[in-house]
Structures are given as C-alpha cells and as structure tokens.
CSV table of C-alpha atoms in Angstrom, one decimal:
chain,number,residue,atom,x,y,z
A,1,MET,CA,105.1,13.9,88.4
A,2,LYS,CA,107.5,16.5,87.0
A,3,GLU,CA,110.4,18.1,88.8
A,4,ILE,CA,111.8,21.1,86.8
A,5,ILE,CA,114.9,22.6,88.2
A,6,THR,CA,116.0,26.1,86.9
A,7,ARG,CA,119.2,27.6,88.4
A,8,ILE,CA,119.7,31.5,87.6
A,9,THR,CA,123.0,33.8,88.8
A,10,LEU,CA,121.5,36.6,90.8
A,11,THR,CA,122.3,40.1,89.4
A,12,SER,CA,124.4,42.6,91.4
A,13,ASP,CA,121.5,44.2,92.5
A,14,GLN,CA,119.7,41.1,93.6
A,15,VAL,CA,122.6,40.1,95.6
A,16,SER,CA,122.7,43.3,97.4
A,17,PHE,CA,119.0,42.7,98.5
A,18,LEU,CA,119.9,39.1,100.1
A,19,PRO,CA,120.4,40.8,103.4
A,20,LEU,CA,116.9,41.8,103.4
A,21,ILE,CA,115.9,38.1,103.9
A,22,PRO,CA,116.9,35.7,106.6
A,23,ASP,CA,119.0,32.6,105.8
A,24,LYS,CA,117.1,29.3,105.2
A,25,THR,CA,114.3,31.1,103.3
A,26,LEU,CA,112.2,29.3,100.8
A,27,PHE,CA,110.2,31.2,98.1
A,28,ALA,CA,106.9,29.5,97.4
A,29,ASP,CA,104.0,30.2,95.0
A,30,ILE,CA,101.3,27.7,93.9
A,31,GLU,CA,99.1,27.2,91.1
A,32,THR,CA,95.6,25.8,91.5
A,33,THR,CA,92.3,24.9,89.5
A,34,GLY,CA,90.3,27.1,91.6
A,35,LEU,CA,90.1,29.4,94.7
A,36,SER,CA,88.5,26.6,96.9
A,37,SER,CA,90.9,24.6,98.8
A,38,ALA,CA,88.2,22.3,99.7
A,39,LYS,CA,87.0,21.2,96.3
A,40,ASP,CA,90.0,22.6,94.0
A,41,GLN,CA,93.4,21.2,93.7
A,42,ILE,CA,97.2,22.3,93.5
A,43,TYR,CA,98.8,21.2,90.3
A,44,CYS,CA,102.0,23.0,90.5
A,45,ILE,CA,104.2,24.2,93.4
A,46,GLY,CA,106.9,26.5,92.6
A,47,THR,CA,109.8,26.9,95.2
A,48,SER,CA,113.1,28.8,95.4
A,49,TYR,CA,116.1,28.9,97.4
A,50,ILE,CA,119.6,30.7,97.6
A,51,GLU,CA,122.8,29.0,96.9
A,52,THR,CA,125.9,31.2,97.6
A,53,PHE,CA,129.3,30.1,96.6
A,54,ASP,CA,132.9,31.5,96.2
A,55,THR,CA,134.2,32.1,92.7
A,56,GLN,CA,137.8,32.5,91.7
A,57,THR,CA,139.6,35.0,89.6
A,58,SER,CA,143.1,36.0,88.9
A,59,ASN,CA,144.8,39.3,89.7
A,60,ALA,CA,147.6,39.7,87.0
A,61,ILE,CA,148.4,43.3,88.1
A,62,THR,CA,151.7,42.5,89.8
A,63,SER,CA,154.2,39.7,88.6
A,64,ASN,CA,152.6,37.4,91.2
A,65,THR,CA,149.4,36.3,89.9
A,66,GLN,CA,147.1,36.4,92.9
A,67,THR,CA,143.8,34.2,93.3
A,68,LEU,CA,140.9,36.4,94.2
A,69,TYR,CA,137.7,35.0,95.8
A,70,THR,CA,134.4,36.8,95.3
A,71,LYS,CA,131.1,35.8,96.7
A,72,THR,CA,128.1,34.9,94.1
A,73,ALA,CA,124.9,33.6,94.5
A,74,ASP,CA,122.4,31.4,92.4
A,75,TYR,CA,118.5,31.1,93.3
A,76,VAL,CA,117.6,27.7,92.3
A,77,ILE,CA,114.0,27.3,91.3
A,78,CYS,CA,112.2,23.9,91.8
A,79,GLN,CA,108.8,23.4,89.9
A,80,LEU,CA,106.9,20.4,91.2
A,81,PHE,CA,104.1,19.7,88.6
A,82,ALA,CA,101.3,17.2,88.8
A,83,GLU,CA,100.8,15.7,85.4
A,84,SER,CA,97.4,14.1,86.7
A,85,THR,CA,94.9,15.0,89.4
A,86,GLU,CA,96.2,11.8,91.2
A,87,GLU,CA,99.8,13.4,91.7
A,88,GLU,CA,98.7,16.1,93.8
A,89,PRO,CA,99.8,14.5,97.1
A,90,LEU,CA,103.2,13.3,95.4
A,91,ILE,CA,104.1,17.3,94.5
A,92,LEU,CA,102.8,17.9,98.1
A,93,GLN,CA,105.2,15.3,99.8
A,94,LYS,CA,108.0,16.6,97.8
A,95,PHE,CA,107.3,20.2,99.0
A,96,LEU,CA,107.4,18.8,102.5
A,97,VAL,CA,110.6,16.8,101.9
A,98,LEU,CA,112.1,20.1,100.6
A,99,LEU,CA,111.3,22.1,103.9
A,100,LYS,CA,112.7,19.4,105.9
A,101,ASP,CA,116.0,18.7,103.8
A,102,ARG,CA,116.8,22.5,103.6
A,103,GLN,CA,115.9,23.3,107.1
A,104,ILE,CA,113.6,25.9,106.2
A,105,GLU,CA,112.8,28.6,108.8
A,106,THR,CA,111.2,31.3,106.6
A,107,LEU,CA,108.7,31.1,104.0
A,108,LEU,CA,108.6,34.0,101.3
A,109,THR,CA,105.4,34.5,99.2
A,110,PHE,CA,103.5,37.0,97.4
A,111,ASN,CA,100.0,36.9,98.9
A,112,GLY,CA,100.6,33.7,100.8
A,113,ALA,CA,99.1,34.9,103.9
A,114,SER,CA,95.7,34.7,102.7
A,115,PHE,CA,95.9,32.4,99.8
A,116,ASP,CA,99.1,30.1,99.3
A,117,LEU,CA,99.7,28.9,102.8
A,118,PRO,CA,96.2,28.3,103.9
A,119,PHE,CA,95.5,26.3,100.5
A,120,LEU,CA,98.7,24.2,101.2
A,121,LYS,CA,97.7,23.6,104.7
A,122,LYS,CA,94.2,22.5,103.6
A,123,ARG,CA,95.5,20.3,100.8
A,124,CYS,CA,97.8,18.6,103.0
A,125,GLU,CA,95.1,17.9,105.4
A,126,SER,CA,93.1,16.2,102.7
A,127,PHE,CA,95.9,13.6,102.3
A,128,SER,CA,96.9,13.4,106.0
A,129,LEU,CA,100.0,15.1,105.4
A,130,ASN,CA,101.2,17.7,108.1
A,131,PHE,CA,101.9,21.1,107.0
A,132,ASN,CA,101.7,23.8,109.7
A,133,PRO,CA,102.5,27.3,108.4
A,134,ALA,CA,102.6,28.8,112.0
A,135,LEU,CA,105.9,27.0,112.6
A,136,PHE,CA,107.7,29.2,110.0
A,137,LEU,CA,108.6,33.2,109.8
A,138,HIS,CA,106.4,34.5,106.9
A,139,ILE,CA,107.2,37.2,104.6
A,140,ASP,CA,104.4,38.2,102.4
A,141,LEU,CA,105.6,40.7,99.6
A,142,TYR,CA,102.0,41.7,99.0
A,143,GLN,CA,101.4,42.8,102.3
A,144,GLU,CA,104.6,44.6,102.2
A,145,ALA,CA,103.9,46.2,98.8
A,146,ARG,CA,100.6,47.2,100.1
A,147,PHE,CA,102.2,49.2,103.1
A,148,CYS,CA,104.4,50.7,100.6
A,149,GLN,CA,101.9,51.9,98.0
A,150,PRO,CA,101.4,55.4,99.2
A,151,LEU,CA,105.0,56.0,98.7
A,152,LEU,CA,105.8,54.4,95.5
A,153,GLY,CA,102.3,54.8,93.9
A,154,PHE,CA,101.7,51.5,92.3
A,155,THR,CA,99.1,51.4,89.6
A,156,GLY,CA,97.6,48.1,91.3
A,157,LEU,CA,98.8,45.3,93.7
A,158,LYS,CA,98.8,42.5,91.4
A,159,GLN,CA,102.4,40.9,91.0
A,160,LYS,CA,102.7,41.8,87.5
A,161,GLN,CA,101.9,45.6,88.1
A,162,ILE,CA,104.5,45.6,90.8
A,163,GLU,CA,107.1,44.1,88.6
A,164,ALA,CA,106.3,46.5,85.9
A,165,PHE,CA,107.2,49.3,88.3
A,166,PHE,CA,110.5,47.9,89.0
A,167,HIS,CA,111.1,47.2,85.2
A,168,ALA,CA,111.1,43.2,85.7
A,169,ASP,CA,111.4,41.2,82.4
A,170,ARG,CA,108.5,38.8,82.3
A,171,LYS,CA,107.6,36.8,79.3
A,172,ASP,CA,104.5,35.2,80.8
A,173,GLU,CA,101.3,36.9,79.4
A,174,TYR,CA,98.5,34.6,81.3
A,175,SER,CA,96.9,35.2,84.6
A,176,GLY,CA,96.6,32.2,87.0
A,177,LYS,CA,92.8,32.2,86.3
A,178,GLU,CA,93.2,31.9,82.5
A,179,LEU,CA,95.7,29.0,82.9
A,180,ILE,CA,93.2,26.9,84.8
A,181,GLU,CA,91.5,26.0,81.3
A,182,VAL,CA,95.1,25.5,80.1
A,183,TYR,CA,95.9,22.8,82.7
A,184,ARG,CA,92.2,21.1,82.0
A,185,GLN,CA,93.2,21.0,78.3
A,186,TYR,CA,96.8,19.4,79.2
A,187,LEU,CA,95.1,16.7,81.4
A,188,LYS,CA,93.1,15.7,78.1
A,189,GLU,CA,96.2,15.9,75.7
A,190,PRO,CA,99.4,16.8,77.5
A,191,LYS,CA,100.9,18.9,74.8
A,192,GLU,CA,104.5,20.4,75.4
A,193,GLU,CA,103.2,23.7,74.3
A,194,LEU,CA,100.7,23.7,77.1
A,195,LEU,CA,103.1,22.4,79.6
A,196,HIS,CA,105.3,25.2,78.8
A,197,LEU,CA,102.7,27.9,79.3
A,198,LEU,CA,101.9,26.4,82.6
A,199,LEU,CA,105.5,26.3,83.9
A,200,LEU,CA,106.2,29.5,82.4
A,201,HIS,CA,103.7,31.5,84.5
A,202,ASN,CA,105.0,29.8,87.8
A,203,LEU,CA,108.6,30.3,86.7
A,204,ASP,CA,108.0,34.0,86.1
A,205,ASP,CA,106.1,34.4,89.2
A,206,MET,CA,109.0,32.8,91.2
A,207,LYS,CA,111.8,35.2,89.3
A,208,GLY,CA,109.5,38.1,90.0
A,209,MET,CA,109.8,37.7,93.7
A,210,TYR,CA,113.2,38.2,93.5
A,211,GLU,CA,112.8,41.5,91.7
A,212,LEU,CA,110.2,42.5,94.4
A,213,LEU,CA,112.6,42.1,97.1
A,214,SER,CA,113.6,45.9,96.7
A,215,ILE,CA,110.1,46.6,98.2
A,216,ARG,CA,111.8,45.7,101.5
A,217,CYS,CA,114.4,48.6,101.2
A,218,TYR,CA,111.3,51.1,101.0
A,219,LEU,CA,109.5,49.2,103.8
A,220,LYS,CA,112.6,49.6,106.0
A,221,PHE,CA,112.6,53.4,105.3
A,222,LEU,CA,108.7,53.6,106.2
A,223,GLN,CA,109.5,51.7,109.3
A,224,GLY,CA,112.0,54.4,110.5
A,225,ASN,CA,115.1,52.7,109.4
A,226,PHE,CA,117.0,56.2,109.0
A,227,GLN,CA,119.0,58.7,110.7
A,228,ILE,CA,118.3,62.6,110.6
A,229,LYS,CA,121.4,64.2,109.6
A,230,LYS,CA,120.2,67.9,109.9
A,231,ALA,CA,117.0,69.6,110.6
A,232,GLU,CA,116.2,73.4,109.7
A,233,LEU,CA,113.5,75.6,109.1
A,234,GLU,CA,113.4,77.3,105.8
A,235,SER,CA,111.1,79.7,103.6
A,236,ASP,CA,110.1,78.6,100.2
A,237,ILE,CA,107.4,78.7,97.7
A,238,ASP,CA,104.7,76.0,98.1
A,239,TYR,CA,102.9,74.1,95.2
A,240,GLU,CA,100.4,77.0,94.8
A,241,GLY,CA,103.1,79.7,94.3
A,242,ASN,CA,102.7,81.0,97.9
A,243,GLN,CA,105.3,81.8,100.3
A,244,LYS,CA,105.5,79.1,102.9
A,245,LEU,CA,107.8,77.9,106.0
A,246,TYR,CA,109.0,74.5,106.1
A,247,LEU,CA,110.6,71.9,108.4
A,248,THR,CA,113.4,70.2,106.2
A,249,LEU,CA,115.1,67.1,107.4
A,250,GLN,CA,118.0,65.7,105.5
A,251,LEU,CA,118.3,61.9,106.2
A,252,ASP,CA,120.7,59.0,105.8
A,253,LEU,CA,119.1,55.8,104.8
A,254,TYR,CA,120.4,52.4,105.9
A,255,SER,CA,119.4,50.7,102.5
A,256,MET,CA,120.4,51.7,99.1
A,257,LEU,CA,117.1,52.5,97.1
A,258,PRO,CA,117.1,51.0,93.6
A,259,ARG,CA,114.8,53.7,92.5
A,260,ASN,CA,114.4,57.3,93.2
A,261,ILE,CA,111.2,58.6,94.7
A,262,THR,CA,109.6,62.0,94.6
A,263,LEU,CA,106.5,62.3,96.5
A,264,ILE,CA,104.8,66.0,96.7
A,265,LYS,CA,101.8,66.5,98.8
A,266,PRO,CA,100.5,69.4,100.9
A,267,ASP,CA,101.2,67.7,104.3
A,268,ILE,CA,104.7,66.3,103.3
A,269,GLN,CA,107.2,66.3,100.6
A,270,ILE,CA,109.7,63.4,100.2
A,271,LEU,CA,112.8,63.0,98.1
A,272,LEU,CA,114.6,59.7,98.1
A,273,LYS,CA,117.7,59.0,96.1
A,274,LYS,CA,120.2,56.1,96.8
A,275,ASN,CA,120.8,56.2,100.4
A,276,ARG,CA,119.9,59.7,100.9
A,277,GLY,CA,116.5,61.5,101.9
A,278,LEU,CA,115.0,64.9,102.0
A,279,ILE,CA,111.9,65.7,103.7
A,280,ARG,CA,109.8,68.8,104.1
A,281,ILE,CA,107.0,69.5,106.3
A,282,PRO,CA,104.9,72.7,106.4
A,283,VAL,CA,105.5,74.7,109.4
A,284,LEU,CA,102.7,76.8,111.3
A,285,SER,CA,103.7,80.0,112.9
A,286,ALA,CA,101.0,80.4,115.6
A,287,ALA,CA,100.3,81.1,119.4
A,288,LEU,CA,99.6,77.8,120.8
A,289,LYS,CA,98.7,76.3,124.2
A,290,TYR,CA,100.5,73.6,126.3
A,291,PHE,CA,97.8,72.1,128.7
A,292,LEU,CA,99.1,70.9,132.1
A,293,LYS,CA,97.9,67.7,133.2
A,294,ASP,CA,98.3,68.4,137.0
A,295,PHE,CA,95.8,71.2,136.8
A,296,LYS,CA,94.8,70.8,140.4
A,297,ASN,CA,98.2,72.0,141.6
A,298,TYR,CA,97.6,75.4,140.0
A,299,TYR,CA,95.8,78.7,140.3
A,300,TYR,CA,94.1,80.5,137.3
A,301,LEU,CA,94.6,84.5,137.5
A,302,PRO,CA,91.6,85.6,135.2
A,303,GLU,CA,93.0,89.2,134.9
A,304,GLU,CA,96.4,87.9,133.6
A,305,ASP,CA,94.8,85.0,131.7
A,306,THR,CA,97.8,82.7,133.1
A,307,VAL,CA,98.3,80.2,135.8
A,308,ILE,CA,100.8,79.8,138.7
A,309,HIS,CA,101.7,76.8,140.7
A,310,LYS,CA,99.9,77.0,144.1
A,311,SER,CA,103.5,77.0,145.9
A,312,VAL,CA,103.6,80.5,144.5
A,313,GLY,CA,99.9,81.3,144.4
A,314,GLN,CA,99.4,81.1,148.4
A,315,TYR,CA,101.0,84.6,148.2
A,316,VAL,CA,98.4,85.8,145.8
A,317,ASP,CA,95.4,87.5,147.0
A,318,SER,CA,92.1,85.3,147.0
A,319,GLY,CA,90.3,88.0,144.7
A,320,TYR,CA,92.8,87.6,141.8
A,321,LYS,CA,92.9,83.7,141.7
A,322,ILE,CA,90.8,80.7,141.4
A,323,PRO,CA,91.5,77.1,141.1
A,324,ALA,CA,92.7,76.1,137.7
A,325,CYS,CA,90.7,73.6,135.5
A,326,LYS,CA,91.4,71.3,132.5
A,327,GLU,CA,90.2,74.1,130.1
A,328,ASN,CA,92.6,77.0,131.4
A,329,CYS,CA,95.4,75.3,132.9
A,330,CYS,CA,98.0,76.0,130.1
A,331,LEU,CA,101.1,77.5,129.1
A,332,LYS,CA,100.9,79.8,126.1
A,333,LYS,CA,103.9,80.1,123.6
A,334,GLU,CA,104.2,81.8,120.2
A,335,GLY,CA,106.4,80.1,117.9
A,336,TYR,CA,106.9,77.4,115.2
A,337,PHE,CA,104.9,74.2,115.1
A,338,ILE,CA,104.5,71.2,113.0
A,339,ARG,CA,101.3,69.0,113.0
A,340,LEU,CA,101.1,65.8,114.7
A,341,ILE,CA,99.6,62.6,113.2
A,342,HIS,CA,98.8,61.5,116.8
A,343,ALA,CA,99.4,63.2,120.1
A,344,GLY,CA,101.4,60.1,121.5
A,345,ASN,CA,103.8,60.3,124.2
A,346,LEU,CA,105.5,63.7,122.8
A,347,PRO,CA,104.9,67.3,124.3
A,348,TYR,CA,102.2,68.5,122.1
A,349,PHE,CA,100.5,72.2,121.7
A,350,GLN,CA,96.8,72.8,120.9
A,351,GLU,CA,94.8,75.8,119.9
A,352,HIS,CA,92.3,75.1,122.7
A,353,TYR,CA,91.4,72.2,125.2
A,354,LYS,CA,89.2,70.4,122.9
A,355,SER,CA,91.1,71.0,119.8
A,356,LYS,CA,91.6,67.8,117.7
A,357,ASN,CA,94.7,69.0,116.3
A,358,PHE,CA,97.9,68.6,117.9
A,359,TYR,CA,101.3,70.3,117.1
A,360,PHE,CA,104.9,69.8,117.8
A,361,ASP,CA,107.4,72.8,118.7
A,362,VAL,CA,110.2,73.2,116.4
A,363,SER,CA,110.9,76.8,117.4
A,364,ASP,CA,114.3,75.6,118.8
A,365,LEU,CA,115.3,75.2,115.2
A,366,GLN,CA,115.4,78.7,114.4
A,367,PRO,CA,118.8,80.1,115.4
A,368,PHE,CA,119.4,83.1,117.2
A,369,PRO,CA,120.9,86.2,115.2
A,370,GLY,CA,124.5,85.8,115.2
A,371,ARG,CA,124.7,82.4,116.8
A,372,PRO,CA,124.6,79.1,115.0
A,373,PHE,CA,122.1,76.6,115.8
A,374,LYS,CA,123.3,73.5,117.7
A,375,GLN,CA,121.1,70.2,117.1
A,376,LYS,CA,119.8,69.0,120.4
A,377,LYS,CA,120.0,65.2,120.7
A,378,ASP,CA,116.5,65.1,122.4
A,379,LEU,CA,114.8,67.3,119.8
A,380,MET,CA,116.3,65.1,117.0
A,381,GLN,CA,115.0,61.9,118.7
A,382,ASN,CA,111.4,63.6,118.7
A,383,LEU,CA,111.6,64.6,115.3
A,384,SER,CA,112.6,61.1,114.2
A,385,ALA,CA,109.4,59.9,116.1
A,386,VAL,CA,107.4,62.5,114.5
A,387,LEU,CA,108.6,61.4,111.1
A,388,SER,CA,108.2,57.8,111.8
A,389,ASP,CA,104.4,58.5,112.6
A,390,TYR,CA,104.0,60.5,109.3
A,391,LEU,CA,105.4,57.7,107.3
A,392,LYS,CA,103.6,55.1,109.3
A,393,HIS,CA,100.3,56.9,108.2
A,394,LEU,CA,101.2,58.3,104.9
A,395,LYS,CA,98.0,56.9,103.3
A,396,LYS,CA,96.1,59.2,105.5
A,397,LEU,CA,98.1,62.5,104.7
A,398,VAL,CA,96.6,64.7,102.2
C-alpha cells in the first residue's frame, strides 16, 4: 500500500470559502475498477482536510519592529493507493483510522451520496469493517451544483465541466472509466508513469473540490441568504423592445461571489456582482380578485357585483342580496401585481376563482404624487418570501 501526502497552501479566495464548510470536515473521493460495489474494488481513496496556522510577519513602519500574526491554511491531501487487489482492505482500514484520529464529523464529496459513500460502505462490509455514512453530516457538491445549474448555466454536471466554469487549473486528461484499464496494466507491470496517471486523476479531483466550494456561495443566495435593501416599480424596455413595468429589488448578499452572474429570462432578470444583487420581475397592471375564505359570513349583491359582511347585510332588503358562495365572495382591486410560483401562505389575487395563476399585490410600491414611498417591513418580508420561491424554482421559470 502506498500513502502519498501532498500539502498545498490555500489561495486567498479558497481561504474565504472556508466558513462555508464545518470544522472537522474530510474531503473524500474514491477510484474503483467498475461501478458495482459487489464485484468491483476500490484501488485509491483520496482524502483531504484543512490545517490552519498562524504565520509571523514583521511591520517595520515604525521604529519599533512589530510582529504580526496572520491566519493561513493548508489543505493536506492523503492518497491511499492499493498496489495489488489484496491491499484493498488495507486502504479501507487506513481511511477508517483517519476518520477516527481526526474526529471527522462531516464528509464532503462530489456525487458521494449516490456513489462514493455507498461504495465505501459495501466494500467495508466485505471485509467486516464498520463504516456507516449516516453517522456523518454529508455535503455533496454534485447535488449543490445541480441545484445551482439554472442560475450558473453549467454546460454539464461532471466535475471537470464545473471546474472549467470556475477556471480551475487541471492537468489530468483522463476519466475514471479510462483509468480502469490503466490500473489493470499497473497490476501486471507497476510502472511509475502508470502510477503517476492514476494518482494525478485522483489528486486533481481532490484539488478541484476546493475550487468548487464557491458553489456554496451561490447556493446560499438561492436559499434566501440575502436582504432586500430597496424595492420599487420602474418602467423599462423588455427584451423584445416593448415598454414594460418591472418590480426592481436591490439586494445585499451575505456571501462574496467569485464570479458575476447575469441571467435574463422573460419571468425574471438576475444580476449578481460581488456582494450585491439586482432582481427584476415583470409587473402586471390589472383588476384582480381576492377571494375570501369565510364566504358563509357574507352576502352577495348581484346588482352591485360586490359582497358585504352579514353584520351589515342584515340591513339590506332581501331582494337585493343572496348568500355568497366561493365563486363570488371576493374583493376586487385594480393595481400592480407580480405572479407567484405558488400561492403559499401569502395573500394572493386571481383573475377568477378557478384560475391557477396567483398574483401578489405590489401596488403599495407606487408612491403617491409629492409623497416619497416608505418601505413597509411586512411588505419587504413578503417580497423576500416571493423572491425566495422564485429562486428555489428557477428551473421552472420561462
């Protein structure tokens, strides 16, 4: 069995992403001789963890030299390689020892939920070794990248494709599938150049996961990690050249984004730059209806096409009123609305009772002449909930 240790100093960008992962996290990636955990084997287990330390620098600006301490970090990559098929249990045992010695609480993988962790569990069971992935918190960067794809527009969801989006430097040119035959050749004739290819692929996978940590910045945004600083209605030209009204939201983001994002769709426009965001959602100017749930407490007045509460309706002649029903017990409003993805718990308007399109009223954002608009706390909270729903279902938007 070979154990190869590689220590790499994190870049300033990578250090800034460390708060995005918990302490006591182990990065993990396996290389196998096939896709079946019942008959195929693990020949390499790549692991990595963070080590932080203080470095000393001198400040000689004043006459008294002052020693400064700055926090830096390395990531340590430990590759466990089986030089023969008989050494598979040895690298599995070493992996389990590493988990215990470093008191690991979180595993971070790329597509580990469906491949690496179940494969490791099965192979450990084959040698009566105990590995239970359920005992660890698990971060799967593949699943997070998949959730972020509608925003970031990855060309594909393979690790190399996502690394290319973030301009990661990768030397390995082989796929895991292609390296299966390379490993078979190595077992027959263990040449250094074959070993280099096998280890390089796993090493670049491990290094690449640090590059992909930035996905978590965008994930936090899509999960509602922002604050709306300003909301207003404004008129502009849409992508077809027509005059259109938009709800414009200015955001503060709680994570600094490594890449600026521009996403233009008919249903939503998103511009993200560093820790700022601008969102525009088309606004509908219309007369819509708010349907009252407690219709049994109302009368409908056919001639006026309106409803009144029974406490008031008792004074209206019976010839001018009938009991209200679900279809006519509504309040009408002419104003400005944005479409909702789901009705949810927000007050919503519809064109008619059976309409499946739901709208949220943003008319209060329109200031009265001569009087500036004052942001309402409850309105801003509701807009935040509406936007969060848009971002959560970004893939469904046109």
